[in-house]
Short mmCIF file of C-alpha atoms in Angstrom, two decimals:
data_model
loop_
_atom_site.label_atom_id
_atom_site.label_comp_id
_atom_site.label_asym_id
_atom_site.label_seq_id
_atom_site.Cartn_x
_atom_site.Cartn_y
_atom_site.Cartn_z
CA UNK A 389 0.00 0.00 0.00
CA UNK A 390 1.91 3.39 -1.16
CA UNK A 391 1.17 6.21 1.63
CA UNK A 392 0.15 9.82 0.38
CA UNK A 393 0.17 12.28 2.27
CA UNK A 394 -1.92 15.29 1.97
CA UNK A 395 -0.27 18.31 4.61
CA UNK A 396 -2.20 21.41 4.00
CA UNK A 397 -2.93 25.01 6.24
CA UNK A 398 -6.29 26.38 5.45
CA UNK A 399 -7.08 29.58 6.83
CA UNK A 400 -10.70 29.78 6.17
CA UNK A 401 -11.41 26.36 4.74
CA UNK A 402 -11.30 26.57 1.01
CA UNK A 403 -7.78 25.06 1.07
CA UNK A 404 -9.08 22.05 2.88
CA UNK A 405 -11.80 21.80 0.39
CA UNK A 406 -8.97 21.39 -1.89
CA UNK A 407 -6.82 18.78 0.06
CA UNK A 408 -10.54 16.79 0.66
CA UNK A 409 -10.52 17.34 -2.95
CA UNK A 410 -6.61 16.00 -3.27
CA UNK A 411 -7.60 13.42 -0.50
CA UNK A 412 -10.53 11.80 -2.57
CA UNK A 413 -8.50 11.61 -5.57
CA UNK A 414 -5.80 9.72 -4.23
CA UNK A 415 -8.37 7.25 -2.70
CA UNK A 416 -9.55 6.26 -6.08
CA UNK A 417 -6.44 4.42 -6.80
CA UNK A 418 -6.04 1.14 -5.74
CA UNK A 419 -3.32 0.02 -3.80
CA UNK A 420 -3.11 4.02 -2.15
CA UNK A 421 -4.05 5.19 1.09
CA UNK A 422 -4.28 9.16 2.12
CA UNK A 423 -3.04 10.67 5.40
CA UNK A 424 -4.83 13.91 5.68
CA UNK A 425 -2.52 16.00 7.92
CA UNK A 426 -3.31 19.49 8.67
CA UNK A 427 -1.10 22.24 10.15
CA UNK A 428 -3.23 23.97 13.08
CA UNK A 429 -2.37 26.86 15.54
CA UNK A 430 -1.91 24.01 18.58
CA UNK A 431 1.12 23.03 16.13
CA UNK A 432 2.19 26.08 16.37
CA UNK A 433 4.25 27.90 19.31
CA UNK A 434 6.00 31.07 19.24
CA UNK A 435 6.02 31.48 15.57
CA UNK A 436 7.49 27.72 15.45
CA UNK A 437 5.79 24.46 14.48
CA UNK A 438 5.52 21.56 16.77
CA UNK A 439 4.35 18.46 16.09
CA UNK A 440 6.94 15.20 15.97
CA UNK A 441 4.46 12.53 15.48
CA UNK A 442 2.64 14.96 12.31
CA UNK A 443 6.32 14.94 10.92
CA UNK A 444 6.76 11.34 11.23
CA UNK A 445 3.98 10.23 9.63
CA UNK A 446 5.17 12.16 6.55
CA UNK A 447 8.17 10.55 7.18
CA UNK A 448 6.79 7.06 6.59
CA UNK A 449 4.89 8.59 3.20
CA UNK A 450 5.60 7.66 -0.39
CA UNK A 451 4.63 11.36 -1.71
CA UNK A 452 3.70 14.13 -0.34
CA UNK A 453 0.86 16.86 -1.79
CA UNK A 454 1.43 20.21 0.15
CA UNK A 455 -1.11 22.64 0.39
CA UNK A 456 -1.62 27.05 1.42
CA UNK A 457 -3.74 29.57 0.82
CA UNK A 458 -1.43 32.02 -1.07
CA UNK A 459 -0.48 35.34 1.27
CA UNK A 460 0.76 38.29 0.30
CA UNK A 461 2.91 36.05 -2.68
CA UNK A 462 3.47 33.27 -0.63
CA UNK A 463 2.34 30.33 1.42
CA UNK A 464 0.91 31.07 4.91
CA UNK A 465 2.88 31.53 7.58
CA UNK A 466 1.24 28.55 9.59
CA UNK A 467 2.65 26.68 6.23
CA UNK A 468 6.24 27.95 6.60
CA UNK A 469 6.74 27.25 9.96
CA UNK A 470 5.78 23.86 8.90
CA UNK A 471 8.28 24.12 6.37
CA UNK A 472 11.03 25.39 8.23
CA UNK A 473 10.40 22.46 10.80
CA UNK A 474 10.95 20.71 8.00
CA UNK A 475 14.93 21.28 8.55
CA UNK A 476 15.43 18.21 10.43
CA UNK A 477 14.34 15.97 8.31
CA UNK A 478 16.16 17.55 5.73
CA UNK A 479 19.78 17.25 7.26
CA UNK A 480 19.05 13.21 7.66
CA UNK A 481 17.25 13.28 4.05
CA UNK A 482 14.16 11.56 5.24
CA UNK A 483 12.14 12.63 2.57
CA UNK A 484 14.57 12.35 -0.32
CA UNK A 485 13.32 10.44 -3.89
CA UNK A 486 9.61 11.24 -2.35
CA UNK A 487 7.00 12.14 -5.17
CA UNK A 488 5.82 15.46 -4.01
CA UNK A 489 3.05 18.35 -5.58
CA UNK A 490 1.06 21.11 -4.88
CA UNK A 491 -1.88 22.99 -4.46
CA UNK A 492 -2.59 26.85 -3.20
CA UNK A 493 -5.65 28.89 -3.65
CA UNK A 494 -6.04 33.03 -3.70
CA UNK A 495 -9.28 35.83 -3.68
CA UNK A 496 -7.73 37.01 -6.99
CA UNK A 497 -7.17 35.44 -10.62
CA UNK A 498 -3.81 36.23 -10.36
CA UNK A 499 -2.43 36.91 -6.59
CA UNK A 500 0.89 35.93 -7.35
CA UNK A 501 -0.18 32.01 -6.77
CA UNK A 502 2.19 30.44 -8.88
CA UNK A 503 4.72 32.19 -6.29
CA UNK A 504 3.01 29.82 -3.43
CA UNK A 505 3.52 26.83 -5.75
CA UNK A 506 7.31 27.37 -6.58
CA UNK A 507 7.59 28.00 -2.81
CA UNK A 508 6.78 24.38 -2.14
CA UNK A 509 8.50 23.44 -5.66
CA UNK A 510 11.71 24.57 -3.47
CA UNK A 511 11.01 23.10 -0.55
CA UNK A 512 10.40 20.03 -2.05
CA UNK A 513 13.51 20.11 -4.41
CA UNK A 514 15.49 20.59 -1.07
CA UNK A 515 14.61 17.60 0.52
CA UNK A 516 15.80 15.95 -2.62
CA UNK A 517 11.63 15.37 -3.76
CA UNK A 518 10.76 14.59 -6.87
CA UNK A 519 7.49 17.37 -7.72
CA UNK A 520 4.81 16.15 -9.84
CA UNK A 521 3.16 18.75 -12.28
CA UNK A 522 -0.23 18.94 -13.76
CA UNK A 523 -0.19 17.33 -17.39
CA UNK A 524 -3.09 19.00 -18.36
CA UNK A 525 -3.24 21.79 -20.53
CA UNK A 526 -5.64 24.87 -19.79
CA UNK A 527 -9.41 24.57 -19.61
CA UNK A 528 -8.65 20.64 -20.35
CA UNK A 529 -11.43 18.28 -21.56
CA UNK A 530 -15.11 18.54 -21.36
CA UNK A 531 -14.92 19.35 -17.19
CA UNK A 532 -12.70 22.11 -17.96
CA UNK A 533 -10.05 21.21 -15.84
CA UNK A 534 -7.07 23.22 -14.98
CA UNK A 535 -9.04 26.36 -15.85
CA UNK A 536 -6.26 28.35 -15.15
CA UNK A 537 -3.45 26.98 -16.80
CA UNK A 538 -1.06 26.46 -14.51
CA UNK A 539 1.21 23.26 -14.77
CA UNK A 540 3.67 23.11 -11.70
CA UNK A 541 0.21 22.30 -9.42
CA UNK A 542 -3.00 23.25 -8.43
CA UNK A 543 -4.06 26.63 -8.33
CA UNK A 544 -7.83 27.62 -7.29
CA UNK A 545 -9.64 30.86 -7.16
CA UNK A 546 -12.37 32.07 -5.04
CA UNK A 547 -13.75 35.20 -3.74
CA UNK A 548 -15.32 33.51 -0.86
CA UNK A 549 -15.83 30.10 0.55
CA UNK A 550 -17.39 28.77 -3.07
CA UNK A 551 -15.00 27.05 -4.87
CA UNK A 552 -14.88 26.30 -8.68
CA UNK A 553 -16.42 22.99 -9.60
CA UNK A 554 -13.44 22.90 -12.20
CA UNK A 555 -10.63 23.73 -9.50
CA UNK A 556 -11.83 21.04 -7.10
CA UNK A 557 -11.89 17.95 -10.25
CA UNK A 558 -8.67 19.47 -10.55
CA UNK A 559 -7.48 19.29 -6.88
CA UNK A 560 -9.14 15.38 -6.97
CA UNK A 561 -6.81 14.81 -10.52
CA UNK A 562 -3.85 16.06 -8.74
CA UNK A 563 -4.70 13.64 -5.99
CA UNK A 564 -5.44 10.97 -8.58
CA UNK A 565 -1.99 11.12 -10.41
CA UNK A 566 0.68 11.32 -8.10
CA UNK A 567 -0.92 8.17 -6.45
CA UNK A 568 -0.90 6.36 -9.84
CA UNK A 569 3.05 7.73 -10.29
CA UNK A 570 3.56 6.82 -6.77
CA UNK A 571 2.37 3.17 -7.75
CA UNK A 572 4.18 3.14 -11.18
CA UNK A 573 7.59 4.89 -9.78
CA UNK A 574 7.94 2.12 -7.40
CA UNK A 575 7.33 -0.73 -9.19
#
């Protein structure tokens, strides 16, 4: 059974509509199991994140799908202090030759998301990840997926808590292929 993990911060809940999204995906492959892990303010202390066992469970994952509301350019701070946590398991290269991907979401059509996906790109690419685009191109198929064209992950839009019926089949497609290339990579 290949492990994904889904680690997401949502502010207001239309990022975890995406990972349930992500989540649901994944869960259509056979021979994959999710782990739904989401960074909360009790993980969070003094501006740093806390949470061993949360980290250890994406240390036992096969890929791993990160997910933030874009900020101000960028993931949320609840995300990065996740991500600088992250450090540890960087130095012993616990989550090197992972699959990895993303998925953000932002008020505007263009908030500077694809900023919050090369963010985690990074991240990922430090811990020696392997990051799994979107092969889709824009407006994609008769659903319209990946109405907004972006290839390096997921990237929603929504002026309130209604998301896109196109951004979450695209959220649940994400989900869908990096379990398939998690199945396929290690075979």
């Amino acid at each position: 059974m290949r492990k994904i993990a889904v680690v997401f911060h949502s502010a207001n809940g239309t990022t975890r509509q995406l990972a349930e999204a992500v989540a649901a995906g994944v869960e259509e492959v056979a021979g994959a199991e999710v782990i739904q892990t989401e960074i909360t303010a009790a993980d969070i202390s003094a501006g740093r994140f806390y949470n061993d066992s949360f980290l250890t469970l994406l240390d036992n994952a096969d890929a791993i799908i990160f997910g933030s509301p874009t900020y101000m350019g960028s993931v949320s701070a609840q995300f990065k202090a996740f991500a600088d946590a992250s450090s540890e398991r960087w130095e012993a290269q616990l989550w090197r030759n992972k699959l990895a991907a993303g998925f953000t979401i932002g008020s505007n059509l263009n908030g500077d998301q694809l900023a919050t996906l090369q963010y985690m790109q990074i991240l990922a690419s430090q811990h020696g990840m392997l990051w799994i685009g979107l092969d889709l191109p824009g407006n994609s198929g008769a659903k319209g997926l990946n109405r907004l064209g972006a290839q390096s992950g997921v990237i929603a839009q929504a002026e309130r808590a209604d998301l896109c019926d196109s951004d979450l089949l695209t959220a649940r497609y994400l989900g869908l292929r990096v379990a398939r290339l998690s199945i396929t990579f290690t075979s």
